[in-house]
Amino acid sequence: MALDVANSVILRFDPEKSVDRFAVHEQLDSFCEAATHLSADRDAFPVLIPPSAANRPVLFELREATDGYFRTLIETGLDDDDRLADLLSASATALRNALSRHSLEASTARSVLSLMAGFDRARLRICGNCGWLFIDRSKNRSRIWCDMNVCGNRQKAARHYQRKRETAS
């Protein structure tokens, strides 16, 4: 759940193409519905309620702190104390301000804390195509794309067409 929320900003690294999937309240509703069926944490969070209008900034702060902490951890291999403090503070705020334990912000905070406490950091990755954060659950820990069917195929197709252009020249 935590990484799904962090990944709700598509193409985060490209300001001209970046899209915030939570910019419209209805998208939050759709996300909550989909996450109860598709998220890796769906058993832990079988019901999700979108945040109230007053709590949306709390969710957004948690999302950015989650992305910042885990992205820095993956890129540097080190815990950044300032980013960790921001993430813990945002998680605490989300838990304190949530109107329900089933709210997206409270569930995301619990997912963040669970992820921090019980995961193999060596399995965290940044997708080589879209920049999303993901956990490499492959047996040999060699996955480089968030989803082989989407990003993997795009990268392979791009390489194929590049080679084709080079041989045609």
mmCIF file of C-alpha atoms in Angstrom:
data_model
loop_
_atom_site.group_PDB
_atom_site.id
_atom_site.type_symbol
_atom_site.label_atom_id
_atom_site.label_comp_id
_atom_site.label_asym_id
_atom_site.label_seq_id
_atom_site.Cartn_x
_atom_site.Cartn_y
_atom_site.Cartn_z
ATOM 1 C CA MET A 1 0.000 0.000 0.000
ATOM 2 C CA ALA A 2 2.737 2.462 0.954
ATOM 3 C CA LEU A 3 4.541 2.161 -2.370
ATOM 4 C CA ASP A 4 1.248 2.198 -4.308
ATOM 5 C CA VAL A 5 0.431 5.547 -2.722
ATOM 6 C CA ALA A 6 3.956 6.864 -3.353
ATOM 7 C CA ASN A 7 3.586 5.785 -6.982
ATOM 8 C CA SER A 8 0.370 7.774 -7.416
ATOM 9 C CA VAL A 9 2.486 10.491 -9.025
ATOM 10 C CA ILE A 10 3.228 9.146 -12.484
ATOM 11 C CA LEU A 11 6.538 10.136 -14.111
ATOM 12 C CA ARG A 12 7.510 12.030 -10.972
ATOM 13 C CA PHE A 13 10.987 12.676 -12.377
ATOM 14 C CA ASP A 14 9.665 14.571 -15.429
ATOM 15 C CA PRO A 15 7.803 17.779 -14.421
ATOM 16 C CA GLU A 16 6.430 18.282 -17.942
ATOM 17 C CA LYS A 17 4.868 14.806 -18.115
ATOM 18 C CA SER A 18 4.187 14.215 -14.411
ATOM 19 C CA VAL A 19 0.595 13.363 -13.465
ATOM 20 C CA ASP A 20 -0.829 13.263 -9.937
ATOM 21 C CA ARG A 21 -3.452 10.512 -9.875
ATOM 22 C CA PHE A 22 -4.844 11.962 -6.634
ATOM 23 C CA ALA A 23 -5.406 15.463 -8.019
ATOM 24 C CA VAL A 24 -9.137 14.788 -8.409
ATOM 25 C CA HIS A 25 -11.121 13.473 -5.440
ATOM 26 C CA GLU A 26 -12.870 10.848 -7.591
ATOM 27 C CA GLN A 27 -9.476 9.364 -8.379
ATOM 28 C CA LEU A 28 -8.936 8.812 -4.666
ATOM 29 C CA ASP A 29 -12.247 6.914 -4.565
ATOM 30 C CA SER A 30 -11.152 4.766 -7.518
ATOM 31 C CA PHE A 31 -7.751 4.128 -5.951
ATOM 32 C CA CYS A 32 -9.316 2.975 -2.670
ATOM 33 C CA GLU A 33 -11.664 0.618 -4.492
ATOM 34 C CA ALA A 34 -8.897 -0.836 -6.668
ATOM 35 C CA ALA A 35 -6.417 -1.181 -3.795
ATOM 36 C CA THR A 36 -8.834 -3.343 -1.786
ATOM 37 C CA HIS A 37 -8.698 -5.850 -4.654
ATOM 38 C CA LEU A 38 -5.248 -5.417 -6.205
ATOM 39 C CA SER A 39 -2.774 -4.165 -3.601
ATOM 40 C CA ALA A 40 -0.173 -6.558 -2.215
ATOM 41 C CA ASP A 41 -1.472 -5.449 1.229
ATOM 42 C CA ARG A 42 -5.137 -6.136 0.400
ATOM 43 C CA ASP A 43 -5.439 -8.736 3.170
ATOM 44 C CA ALA A 44 -4.196 -6.239 5.763
ATOM 45 C CA PHE A 45 -6.419 -3.434 4.435
ATOM 46 C CA PRO A 46 -9.641 -5.032 3.130
ATOM 47 C CA VAL A 47 -11.576 -1.753 3.453
ATOM 48 C CA LEU A 48 -10.236 1.650 2.431
ATOM 49 C CA ILE A 49 -11.999 4.965 2.829
ATOM 50 C CA PRO A 50 -10.778 8.020 0.889
ATOM 51 C CA PRO A 51 -9.494 10.852 3.074
ATOM 52 C CA SER A 52 -11.789 13.717 3.953
ATOM 53 C CA ALA A 53 -11.121 17.019 2.211
ATOM 54 C CA ALA A 54 -9.423 18.243 5.387
ATOM 55 C CA ASN A 55 -7.126 15.195 5.493
ATOM 56 C CA ARG A 56 -6.052 15.158 1.840
ATOM 57 C CA PRO A 57 -3.014 17.366 2.600
ATOM 58 C CA VAL A 58 -2.077 14.876 5.347
ATOM 59 C CA LEU A 59 -2.161 12.035 2.804
ATOM 60 C CA PHE A 60 -0.161 14.078 0.287
ATOM 61 C CA GLU A 61 2.484 14.901 2.898
ATOM 62 C CA LEU A 62 2.732 11.206 3.804
ATOM 63 C CA ARG A 63 2.955 10.241 0.130
ATOM 64 C CA GLU A 64 5.834 12.665 -0.506
ATOM 65 C CA ALA A 65 7.661 11.648 2.675
ATOM 66 C CA THR A 66 7.278 7.969 1.729
ATOM 67 C CA ASP A 67 8.631 8.534 -1.757
ATOM 68 C CA GLY A 68 11.460 10.731 -0.512
ATOM 69 C CA TYR A 69 12.601 8.325 2.184
ATOM 70 C CA PHE A 70 12.481 5.105 0.170
ATOM 71 C CA ARG A 71 13.819 6.669 -3.044
ATOM 72 C CA THR A 72 16.807 8.101 -1.143
ATOM 73 C CA LEU A 73 17.346 4.758 0.603
ATOM 74 C CA ILE A 74 17.392 2.918 -2.740
ATOM 75 C CA GLU A 75 19.620 5.466 -4.492
ATOM 76 C CA THR A 76 22.190 5.850 -1.709
ATOM 77 C CA GLY A 77 21.811 2.636 0.286
ATOM 78 C CA LEU A 78 21.773 4.755 3.446
ATOM 79 C CA ASP A 79 19.122 5.918 5.889
ATOM 80 C CA ASP A 80 18.726 9.685 5.694
ATOM 81 C CA ASP A 81 17.875 10.867 9.220
ATOM 82 C CA ASP A 82 16.015 13.969 8.032
ATOM 83 C CA ARG A 83 13.890 11.989 5.557
ATOM 84 C CA LEU A 84 13.253 9.320 8.178
ATOM 85 C CA ALA A 85 12.106 11.979 10.664
ATOM 86 C CA ASP A 86 9.816 13.488 8.007
ATOM 87 C CA LEU A 87 8.335 10.067 7.238
ATOM 88 C CA LEU A 88 7.762 9.183 10.884
ATOM 89 C CA SER A 89 6.226 12.590 11.555
ATOM 90 C CA ALA A 90 3.923 12.322 8.515
ATOM 91 C CA SER A 91 2.921 8.802 9.579
ATOM 92 C CA ALA A 92 2.135 9.964 13.116
ATOM 93 C CA THR A 93 0.094 12.904 11.793
ATOM 94 C CA ALA A 94 -1.857 10.596 9.464
ATOM 95 C CA LEU A 95 -2.644 8.193 12.294
ATOM 96 C CA ARG A 96 -3.653 10.990 14.686
ATOM 97 C CA ASN A 97 -5.845 12.884 12.206
ATOM 98 C CA ALA A 98 -7.549 9.972 10.461
ATOM 99 C CA LEU A 99 -11.301 9.828 10.900
ATOM 100 C CA SER A 100 -11.226 6.034 10.679
ATOM 101 C CA ARG A 101 -8.633 3.308 10.956
ATOM 102 C CA HIS A 102 -9.817 2.302 7.467
ATOM 103 C CA SER A 103 -9.013 5.695 5.952
ATOM 104 C CA LEU A 104 -6.413 5.706 3.195
ATOM 105 C CA GLU A 105 -4.078 7.946 5.167
ATOM 106 C CA ALA A 106 -4.154 5.742 8.298
ATOM 107 C CA SER A 107 -3.795 2.563 6.246
ATOM 108 C CA THR A 108 -0.895 4.044 4.317
ATOM 109 C CA ALA A 109 0.833 5.060 7.548
ATOM 110 C CA ARG A 110 0.464 1.540 8.957
ATOM 111 C CA SER A 111 1.762 0.110 5.670
ATOM 112 C CA VAL A 112 4.786 2.437 5.773
ATOM 113 C CA LEU A 113 5.630 1.365 9.313
ATOM 114 C CA SER A 114 5.157 -2.299 8.449
ATOM 115 C CA LEU A 115 7.360 -1.940 5.379
ATOM 116 C CA MET A 116 10.088 -0.251 7.398
ATOM 117 C CA ALA A 117 9.990 -2.904 10.114
ATOM 118 C CA GLY A 118 9.888 -6.080 8.111
ATOM 119 C CA PHE A 119 11.357 -5.889 4.656
ATOM 120 C CA ASP A 120 14.607 -6.772 2.987
ATOM 121 C CA ARG A 121 15.966 -3.389 1.883
ATOM 122 C CA ALA A 122 18.019 -5.062 -0.829
ATOM 123 C CA ARG A 123 14.740 -5.903 -2.596
ATOM 124 C CA LEU A 124 13.598 -2.292 -2.982
ATOM 125 C CA ARG A 125 14.032 -0.931 -6.495
ATOM 126 C CA ILE A 126 13.233 2.033 -8.728
ATOM 127 C CA CYS A 127 11.776 1.049 -12.104
ATOM 128 C CA GLY A 128 14.235 1.708 -14.918
ATOM 129 C CA ASN A 129 11.420 2.913 -17.160
ATOM 130 C CA CYS A 130 8.778 4.823 -15.199
ATOM 131 C CA GLY A 131 10.599 5.561 -11.939
ATOM 132 C CA TRP A 132 8.065 3.826 -9.672
ATOM 133 C CA LEU A 133 9.210 2.251 -6.427
ATOM 134 C CA PHE A 134 8.706 -1.502 -6.144
ATOM 135 C CA ILE A 135 9.787 -4.559 -4.199
ATOM 136 C CA ASP A 136 11.711 -7.106 -6.245
ATOM 137 C CA ARG A 137 10.109 -10.405 -5.335
ATOM 138 C CA SER A 138 11.925 -12.368 -8.045
ATOM 139 C CA LYS A 139 13.847 -15.446 -6.948
ATOM 140 C CA ASN A 140 17.223 -14.134 -8.072
ATOM 141 C CA ARG A 141 16.579 -10.472 -7.157
ATOM 142 C CA SER A 142 17.294 -9.221 -10.657
ATOM 143 C CA ARG A 143 14.066 -7.464 -11.623
ATOM 144 C CA ILE A 144 14.605 -3.948 -13.000
ATOM 145 C CA TRP A 145 11.053 -3.000 -14.025
ATOM 146 C CA CYS A 146 7.973 -2.470 -11.895
ATOM 147 C CA ASP A 147 5.949 -4.604 -14.321
ATOM 148 C CA MET A 148 7.389 -6.742 -17.093
ATOM 149 C CA ASN A 149 4.172 -6.513 -19.133
ATOM 150 C CA VAL A 150 4.245 -2.722 -19.216
ATOM 151 C CA CYS A 151 7.638 -1.181 -18.548
ATOM 152 C CA GLY A 152 9.686 -4.248 -19.471
ATOM 153 C CA ASN A 153 8.010 -4.593 -22.851
ATOM 154 C CA ARG A 154 8.384 -0.872 -23.547
ATOM 155 C CA GLN A 155 12.104 -0.975 -22.819
ATOM 156 C CA LYS A 156 12.639 -4.135 -24.849
ATOM 157 C CA ALA A 157 10.670 -2.726 -27.787
ATOM 158 C CA ALA A 158 12.639 0.532 -27.650
ATOM 159 C CA ARG A 159 15.937 -1.385 -27.718
ATOM 160 C CA HIS A 160 14.689 -3.551 -30.591
ATOM 161 C CA TYR A 161 13.702 -0.545 -32.708
ATOM 162 C CA GLN A 162 16.975 1.197 -31.860
ATOM 163 C CA ARG A 163 18.974 -1.818 -33.061
ATOM 164 C CA LYS A 164 16.803 -2.015 -36.176
ATOM 165 C CA ARG A 165 17.487 1.669 -36.964
ATOM 166 C CA GLU A 166 21.227 1.185 -36.389
ATOM 167 C CA THR A 167 21.440 -1.781 -38.769
ATOM 168 C CA ALA A 168 19.395 0.090 -41.399
ATOM 169 C CA SER A 169 21.861 3.014 -41.326
#
